[in-house]
mmCIF file of C-alpha atoms in Angstrom:
data_model
loop_
_atom_site.group_PDB
_atom_site.id
_atom_site.type_symbol
_atom_site.label_atom_id
_atom_site.label_comp_id
_atom_site.label_asym_id
_atom_site.label_seq_id
_atom_site.Cartn_x
_atom_site.Cartn_y
_atom_site.Cartn_z
ATOM 1 C CA ILE F 22 58.655 141.507 143.241
ATOM 2 C CA LYS F 23 60.562 143.519 144.964
ATOM 3 C CA GLU F 24 60.454 142.229 148.427
ATOM 4 C CA SER F 25 60.762 138.939 147.572
ATOM 5 C CA PRO F 26 63.418 136.982 148.058
ATOM 6 C CA ALA F 27 65.568 136.046 145.417
ATOM 7 C CA GLU F 28 64.277 131.755 144.510
ATOM 8 C CA SER F 29 63.364 129.900 141.930
ATOM 9 C CA ALA F 30 59.380 130.251 142.303
ATOM 10 C CA ASN F 31 59.866 134.284 141.512
ATOM 11 C CA ASP F 32 61.833 133.013 138.742
ATOM 12 C CA GLY F 33 59.262 133.393 136.053
ATOM 13 C CA VAL F 34 57.760 136.652 137.893
ATOM 14 C CA ARG F 35 60.873 138.325 137.747
ATOM 15 C CA ALA F 36 61.671 138.469 134.212
ATOM 16 C CA ALA F 37 58.049 138.986 133.270
ATOM 17 C CA TYR F 38 58.222 142.297 135.007
ATOM 18 C CA ALA F 39 62.232 142.920 133.783
ATOM 19 C CA MET F 40 61.085 142.695 130.568
ATOM 20 C CA ARG F 41 57.626 144.671 130.601
ATOM 21 C CA MET F 42 59.658 147.252 132.630
ATOM 22 C CA ALA F 43 62.639 147.161 130.206
ATOM 23 C CA GLU F 44 62.224 150.212 128.382
ATOM 24 C CA VAL F 45 59.897 152.003 131.125
ATOM 25 C CA ASP F 46 62.647 151.419 133.857
ATOM 26 C CA PRO F 47 65.220 149.635 132.384
ATOM 27 C CA TYR F 48 68.522 149.840 135.243
ATOM 28 C CA ASP F 49 65.169 149.030 137.936
ATOM 29 C CA ALA F 50 64.382 145.820 135.515
ATOM 30 C CA ILE F 51 68.561 144.416 134.838
ATOM 31 C CA GLU F 52 68.199 144.917 139.269
ATOM 32 C CA GLN F 53 65.602 141.839 138.475
ATOM 33 C CA ALA F 54 66.467 140.414 136.247
ATOM 34 C CA LEU F 55 69.592 139.556 137.950
ATOM 35 C CA LEU F 56 68.257 138.325 141.096
ATOM 36 C CA MET F 57 67.259 135.862 139.001
ATOM 37 C CA THR F 58 68.081 131.649 140.067
ATOM 38 C CA ASP F 59 67.868 130.303 136.834
ATOM 39 C CA ALA F 60 71.035 131.097 135.146
ATOM 40 C CA LEU F 61 69.995 130.359 130.900
ATOM 41 C CA GLY F 62 66.405 132.546 131.686
ATOM 42 C CA ARG F 63 69.303 135.471 133.971
ATOM 43 C CA GLU F 64 71.034 135.218 132.030
ATOM 44 C CA LYS F 65 68.442 135.998 128.879
ATOM 45 C CA VAL F 66 66.130 138.775 130.327
ATOM 46 C CA THR F 67 69.972 140.330 131.466
ATOM 47 C CA VAL F 68 70.537 140.789 127.944
ATOM 48 C CA HIS F 69 67.187 142.224 126.307
ATOM 49 C CA VAL F 70 67.817 144.866 129.031
ATOM 50 C CA ALA F 71 71.284 145.416 128.801
ATOM 51 C CA LYS F 72 70.887 145.914 125.209
ATOM 52 C CA LYS F 73 67.935 148.828 125.943
ATOM 53 C CA ILE F 74 69.974 150.435 128.038
ATOM 54 C CA PHE F 75 72.430 150.452 125.198
ATOM 55 C CA LYS F 76 70.771 151.813 123.113
ATOM 56 C CA LYS F 77 70.722 154.931 125.644
ATOM 57 C CA ASN F 78 73.894 155.076 127.114
ATOM 58 C CA PRO F 79 75.819 152.623 125.470
ATOM 59 C CA GLU F 80 78.858 153.867 127.800
ATOM 60 C CA GLY F 81 77.348 153.264 130.812
ATOM 61 C CA ILE F 82 76.907 149.594 129.981
ATOM 62 C CA ARG F 83 79.898 149.310 128.634
ATOM 63 C CA ASP F 84 81.604 150.382 131.736
ATOM 64 C CA TRP F 85 79.347 147.717 133.386
ATOM 65 C CA LEU F 86 79.223 144.976 131.240
ATOM 66 C CA PRO F 87 83.030 142.846 132.260
ATOM 67 C CA GLN F 88 82.131 143.557 136.130
ATOM 68 C CA SER F 89 78.480 142.526 135.326
ATOM 69 C CA GLY F 90 78.869 137.694 135.320
ATOM 70 C CA LEU F 91 77.236 137.548 131.472
ATOM 71 C CA SER F 92 79.023 135.496 128.773
ATOM 72 C CA GLU F 93 81.862 137.149 127.268
ATOM 73 C CA ALA F 94 79.521 135.917 124.103
ATOM 74 C CA SER F 95 75.799 137.333 126.229
ATOM 75 C CA GLN F 96 78.366 140.682 126.350
ATOM 76 C CA GLN F 97 79.166 140.800 122.372
ATOM 77 C CA ARG F 98 75.073 141.218 121.062
ATOM 78 C CA ILE F 99 74.227 143.324 123.704
ATOM 79 C CA LEU F 100 77.600 145.331 122.369
ATOM 80 C CA ARG F 101 76.003 144.829 118.402
ATOM 81 C CA ASN F 102 73.122 144.620 119.267
ATOM 82 C CA GLN F 103 72.160 141.475 118.346
#
């Protein structure tokens, strides 16, 4: 998955990988989620993974969120862990 191009045909695989790896290696998971081409899917999976990171590194996520490309609503969901 890490070597495959960022194209919609790989979105499902990237989403599954990111969701599964969220606990094991959340930084790799979020990297893969951000490569998804479907905006709604990318946002949903990225929020899921970012919540996992927030539990372990809240300051790191707070610093990253403004440049994440996520909507304001999604950023707030992460910070509120909702």
